[in-house]
Coordinates of C-alpha atoms and ligand atoms in Angstrom, one line a residue:
X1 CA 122.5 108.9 87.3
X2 CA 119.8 106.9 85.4
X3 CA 116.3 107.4 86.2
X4 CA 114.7 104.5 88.9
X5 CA 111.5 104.1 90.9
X6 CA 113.8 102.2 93.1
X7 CA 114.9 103.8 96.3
X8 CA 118.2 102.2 96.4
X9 CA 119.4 103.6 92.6
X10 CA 117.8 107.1 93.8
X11 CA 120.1 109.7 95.6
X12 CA 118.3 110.9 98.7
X13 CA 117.2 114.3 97.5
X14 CA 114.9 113.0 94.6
X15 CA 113.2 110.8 97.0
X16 CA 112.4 113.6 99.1
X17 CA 111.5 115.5 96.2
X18 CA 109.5 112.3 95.6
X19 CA 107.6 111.9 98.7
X20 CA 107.0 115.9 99.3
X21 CA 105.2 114.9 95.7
X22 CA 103.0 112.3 98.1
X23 CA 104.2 109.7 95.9
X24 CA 103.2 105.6 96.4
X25 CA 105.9 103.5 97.9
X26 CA 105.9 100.2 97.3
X27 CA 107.3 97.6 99.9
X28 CA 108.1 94.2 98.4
X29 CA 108.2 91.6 100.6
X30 CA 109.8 87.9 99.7
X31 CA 111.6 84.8 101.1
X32 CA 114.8 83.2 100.3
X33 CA 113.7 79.6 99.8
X34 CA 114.1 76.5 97.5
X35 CA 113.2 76.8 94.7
X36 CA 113.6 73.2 93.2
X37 CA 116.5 72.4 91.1
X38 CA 115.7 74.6 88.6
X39 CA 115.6 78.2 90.4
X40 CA 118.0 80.2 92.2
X41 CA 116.7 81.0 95.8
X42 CA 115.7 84.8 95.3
X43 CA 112.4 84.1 93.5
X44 CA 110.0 85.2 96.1
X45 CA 111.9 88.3 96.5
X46 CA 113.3 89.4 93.7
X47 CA 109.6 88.9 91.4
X48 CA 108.2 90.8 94.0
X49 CA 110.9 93.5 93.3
X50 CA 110.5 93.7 89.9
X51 CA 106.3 93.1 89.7
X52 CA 106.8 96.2 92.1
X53 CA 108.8 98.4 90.1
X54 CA 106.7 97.6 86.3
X55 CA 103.8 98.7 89.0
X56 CA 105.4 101.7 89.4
X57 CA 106.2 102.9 86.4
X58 CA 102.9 102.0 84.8
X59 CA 101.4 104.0 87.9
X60 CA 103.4 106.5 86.3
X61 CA 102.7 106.3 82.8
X62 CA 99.0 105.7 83.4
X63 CA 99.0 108.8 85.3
X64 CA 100.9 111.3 83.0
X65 CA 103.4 111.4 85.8
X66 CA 100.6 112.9 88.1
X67 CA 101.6 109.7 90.8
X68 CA 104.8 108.9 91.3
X69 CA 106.0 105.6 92.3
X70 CA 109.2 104.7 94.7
X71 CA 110.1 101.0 95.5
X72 CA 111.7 100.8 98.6
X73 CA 114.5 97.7 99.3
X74 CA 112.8 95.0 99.3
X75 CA 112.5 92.5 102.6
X76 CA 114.7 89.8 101.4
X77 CA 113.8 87.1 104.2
X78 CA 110.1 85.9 104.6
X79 CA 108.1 84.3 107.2
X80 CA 108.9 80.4 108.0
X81 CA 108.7 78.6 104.6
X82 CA 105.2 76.4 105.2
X83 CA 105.4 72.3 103.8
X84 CA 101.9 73.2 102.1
X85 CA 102.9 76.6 100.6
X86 CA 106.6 76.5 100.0
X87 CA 108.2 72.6 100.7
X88 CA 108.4 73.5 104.9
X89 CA 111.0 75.5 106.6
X90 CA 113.6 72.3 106.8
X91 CA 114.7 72.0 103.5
X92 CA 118.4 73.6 103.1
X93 CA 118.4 77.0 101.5
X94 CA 115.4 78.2 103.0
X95 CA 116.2 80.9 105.7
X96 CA 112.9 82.1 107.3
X97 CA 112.2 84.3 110.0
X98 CA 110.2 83.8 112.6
X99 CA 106.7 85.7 112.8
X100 CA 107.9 88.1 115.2
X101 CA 110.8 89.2 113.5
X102 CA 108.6 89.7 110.1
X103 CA 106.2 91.7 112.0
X104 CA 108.8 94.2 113.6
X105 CA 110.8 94.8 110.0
X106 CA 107.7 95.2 108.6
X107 CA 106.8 97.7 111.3
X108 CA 110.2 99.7 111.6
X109 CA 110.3 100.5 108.0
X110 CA 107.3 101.2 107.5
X111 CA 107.4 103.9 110.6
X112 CA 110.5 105.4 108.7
X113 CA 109.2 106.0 105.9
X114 CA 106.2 107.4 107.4
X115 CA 108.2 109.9 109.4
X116 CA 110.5 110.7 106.4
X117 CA 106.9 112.0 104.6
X118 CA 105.2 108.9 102.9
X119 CA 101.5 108.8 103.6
X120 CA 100.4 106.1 100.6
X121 CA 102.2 103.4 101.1
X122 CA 101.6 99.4 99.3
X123 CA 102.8 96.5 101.0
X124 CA 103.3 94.3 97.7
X125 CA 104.0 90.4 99.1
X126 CA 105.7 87.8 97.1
X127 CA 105.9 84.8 100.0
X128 CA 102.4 83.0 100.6
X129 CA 103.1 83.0 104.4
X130 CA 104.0 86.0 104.7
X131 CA 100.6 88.1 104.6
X132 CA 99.6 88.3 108.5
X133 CA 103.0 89.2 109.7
X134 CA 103.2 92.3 107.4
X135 CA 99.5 92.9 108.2
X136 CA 100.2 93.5 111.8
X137 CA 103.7 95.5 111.2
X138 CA 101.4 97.8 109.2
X139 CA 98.7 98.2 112.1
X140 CA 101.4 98.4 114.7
X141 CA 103.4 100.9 112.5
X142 CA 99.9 103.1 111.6
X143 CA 99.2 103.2 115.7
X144 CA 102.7 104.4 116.3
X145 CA 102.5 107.5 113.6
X146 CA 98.9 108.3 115.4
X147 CA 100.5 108.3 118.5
X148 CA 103.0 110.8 117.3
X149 CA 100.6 112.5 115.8
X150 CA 100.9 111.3 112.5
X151 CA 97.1 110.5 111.3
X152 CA 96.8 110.8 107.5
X153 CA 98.7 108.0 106.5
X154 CA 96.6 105.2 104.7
X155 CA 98.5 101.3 103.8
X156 CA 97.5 98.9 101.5
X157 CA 98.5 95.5 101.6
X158 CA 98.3 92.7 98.5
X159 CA 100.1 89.6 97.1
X160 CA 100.8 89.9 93.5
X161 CA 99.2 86.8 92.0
X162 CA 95.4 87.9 93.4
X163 CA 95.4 90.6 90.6
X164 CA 95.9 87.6 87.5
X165 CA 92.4 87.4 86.3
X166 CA 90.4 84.0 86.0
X167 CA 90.6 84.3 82.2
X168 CA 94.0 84.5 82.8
X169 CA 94.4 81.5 84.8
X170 CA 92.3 79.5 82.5
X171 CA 94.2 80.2 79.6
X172 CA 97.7 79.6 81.1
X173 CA 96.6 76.6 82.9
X174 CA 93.8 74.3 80.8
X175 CA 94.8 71.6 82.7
X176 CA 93.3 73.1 85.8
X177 CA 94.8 75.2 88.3
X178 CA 96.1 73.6 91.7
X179 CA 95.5 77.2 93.4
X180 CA 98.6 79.6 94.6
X181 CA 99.8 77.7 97.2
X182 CA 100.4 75.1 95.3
X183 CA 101.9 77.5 92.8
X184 CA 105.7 76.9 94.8
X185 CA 108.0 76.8 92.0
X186 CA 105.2 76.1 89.4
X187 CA 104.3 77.9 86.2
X188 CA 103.6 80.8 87.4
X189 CA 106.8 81.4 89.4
X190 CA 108.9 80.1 86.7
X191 CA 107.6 81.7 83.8
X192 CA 107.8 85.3 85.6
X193 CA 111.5 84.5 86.2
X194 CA 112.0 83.2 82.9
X195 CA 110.7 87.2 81.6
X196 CA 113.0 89.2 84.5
X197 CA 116.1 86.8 85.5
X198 CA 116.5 84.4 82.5
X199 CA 120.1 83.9 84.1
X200 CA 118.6 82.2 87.1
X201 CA 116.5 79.4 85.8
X202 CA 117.4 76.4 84.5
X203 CA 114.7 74.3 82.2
X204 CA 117.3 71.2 82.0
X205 CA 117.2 71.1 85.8
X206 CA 113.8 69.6 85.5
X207 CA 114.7 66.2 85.8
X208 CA 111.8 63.8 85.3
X209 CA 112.9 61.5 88.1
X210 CA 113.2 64.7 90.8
X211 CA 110.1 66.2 89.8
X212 CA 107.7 63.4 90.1
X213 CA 104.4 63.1 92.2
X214 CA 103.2 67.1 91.2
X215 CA 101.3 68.7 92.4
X216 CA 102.1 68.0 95.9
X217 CA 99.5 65.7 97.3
X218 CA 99.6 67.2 101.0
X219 CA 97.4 66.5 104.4
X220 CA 94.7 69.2 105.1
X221 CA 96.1 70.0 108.0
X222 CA 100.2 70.8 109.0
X223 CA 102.5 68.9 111.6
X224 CA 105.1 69.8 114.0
X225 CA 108.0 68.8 113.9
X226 CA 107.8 68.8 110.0
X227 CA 107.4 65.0 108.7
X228 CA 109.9 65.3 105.8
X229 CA 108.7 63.0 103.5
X230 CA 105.5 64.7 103.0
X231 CA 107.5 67.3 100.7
X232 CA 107.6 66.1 97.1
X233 CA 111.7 65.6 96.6
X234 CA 112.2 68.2 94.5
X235 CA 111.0 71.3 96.7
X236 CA 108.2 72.2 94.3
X237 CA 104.8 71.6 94.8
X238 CA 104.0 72.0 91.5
X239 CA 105.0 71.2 87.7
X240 CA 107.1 74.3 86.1
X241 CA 106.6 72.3 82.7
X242 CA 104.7 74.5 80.2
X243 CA 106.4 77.4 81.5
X244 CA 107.8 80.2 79.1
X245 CA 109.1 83.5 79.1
X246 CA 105.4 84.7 76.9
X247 CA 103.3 83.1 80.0
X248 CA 105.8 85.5 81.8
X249 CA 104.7 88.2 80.0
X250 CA 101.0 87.5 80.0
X251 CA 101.5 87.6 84.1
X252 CA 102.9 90.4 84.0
X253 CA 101.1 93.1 82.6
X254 CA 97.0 91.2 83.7
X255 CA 98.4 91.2 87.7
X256 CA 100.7 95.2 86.9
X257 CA 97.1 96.4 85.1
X258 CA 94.8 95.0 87.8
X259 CA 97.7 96.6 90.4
X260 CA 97.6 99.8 89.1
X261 CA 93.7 100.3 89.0
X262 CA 93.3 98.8 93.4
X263 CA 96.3 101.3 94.0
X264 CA 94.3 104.0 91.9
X265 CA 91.6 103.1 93.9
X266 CA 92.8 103.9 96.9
X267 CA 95.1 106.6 96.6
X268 CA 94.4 108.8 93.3
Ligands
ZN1 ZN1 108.2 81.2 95.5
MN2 MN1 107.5 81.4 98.9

């Protein structure tokens, strides 16, 4: 069997082995949403997933092996999709969940894992909405372990893009950057996937008469029920154009560096 941070690919005794080591797990948390026409669904989850694992094993490396990382399956589903973060939760293909349900998956893995040994644990999030709802399944999850007498356990919650770097976002964006909510489908989201899942992107699905009026121009405030048209037609609420597997790259390793040293931080 190959060597993986990821729980899934690891056979049960080499994660205990792992966690007896008090090694960092790492939750990703994601949406399936729209992604435009130029994305498969999974973005949300499946960067997370992999912006997790690099996390991991540069914990690792950085570490001489000292820290072990373990990426646990990833929460596939995400909170309801918001019209000023993510096109809205009507659009076809998004599934969302509501905030209760995020909050208790949140909280009943994280309680497993605690009880199987973990006590540093990293919530990494990959859907904007998402943050509060995993927030509280952490709190709720820490009070239960206390509770059973469990009181050395210490979470850390973050969403990936906080940790690229103002220089960063200057240089991949001198046009100006919209800000991460806007970032739905955008350059950032796109040129990530263009580095880890080239299969599932599509630059020809840009089509100039779909992806017209971005970024989004959106009310300051949100409506119930959802007026429709407020969502740009293509889903995205930004311009992917300008994205490319190097601006991928560049991503990558600024937010992974920047990830390593908060998780050092708080756990070496
Ligand atoms: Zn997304
Ligand atoms: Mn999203």
């Amino acid at each position: 069997m190959k060597k993986s941070v990821y729980m899934e690919e690891m056979d049960a005794f080499t994660y205990r082995e792992k966690l007896a080591g008090n090694a960092v797990v790492f939750i990703p948390v994601g949406a399936l949403e729209q992604h435009g026409s130029h994305m498969a669904m999974c973005v949300d989850a499946a960067l997370t997933k992999s912006m997790a694992g690099a996390t991991a094993q540069a914990l690792q490396e950085k570490t001489g092996g000292a820290m072990q990382g373990i990426v646990s399956a990833p929460i596939n589903y995400g909170y309801r999709s918001q019209q000023r973060s993510g096109g809205g939760f009507h659009l076809s293909g998004t599934t969302s969940l509501s905030g209760q349900t995020l909050i208790l998956l949140a909280r009943d893995i994280v309680f497993n894992i605690i009880v199987h040994g973990a006590r540093k644990i990293v919530f990494m999030n990959g859907h904007y909405e998402n943050y509060q709802f995993i927030f509280e399944g952490a709190e709720l999850a820490l009070e239960k372990a206390r509770a059973n007498g469990i009181d050395d356990v210490k979470i850390q919650l973050l969403s990936y893009w906080d940790f690229v770097d103002d220089e960063t976002i200057a240089r991949l964006y001198p046009d100006g950057f919209t800000g991460w909510d806007l970032e739905h489908a955008g350059v950032m989201e796109t040129s990530l996937m263009l580095l880890f899942y080239p299969d599932l992107v599509d630059m020809d699905g840009i089509d100039a008469d779909l992806y017209r009026d971005l970024p989004a121009k959106l009310p300051s405030y949100d409506v119930l029920p959802i007026i429709a048209g407020y969502t740009p037609a293509s889903g995205c609420l930004s311009h992917p154009a300008g994205s490319s597997r190097e601006k991928g790259v560049v991503l990558r390793d600024v937010a992974v560096r920047h990830m390593v040293e908060a998780v050092l931080n708080e756990f070496a």
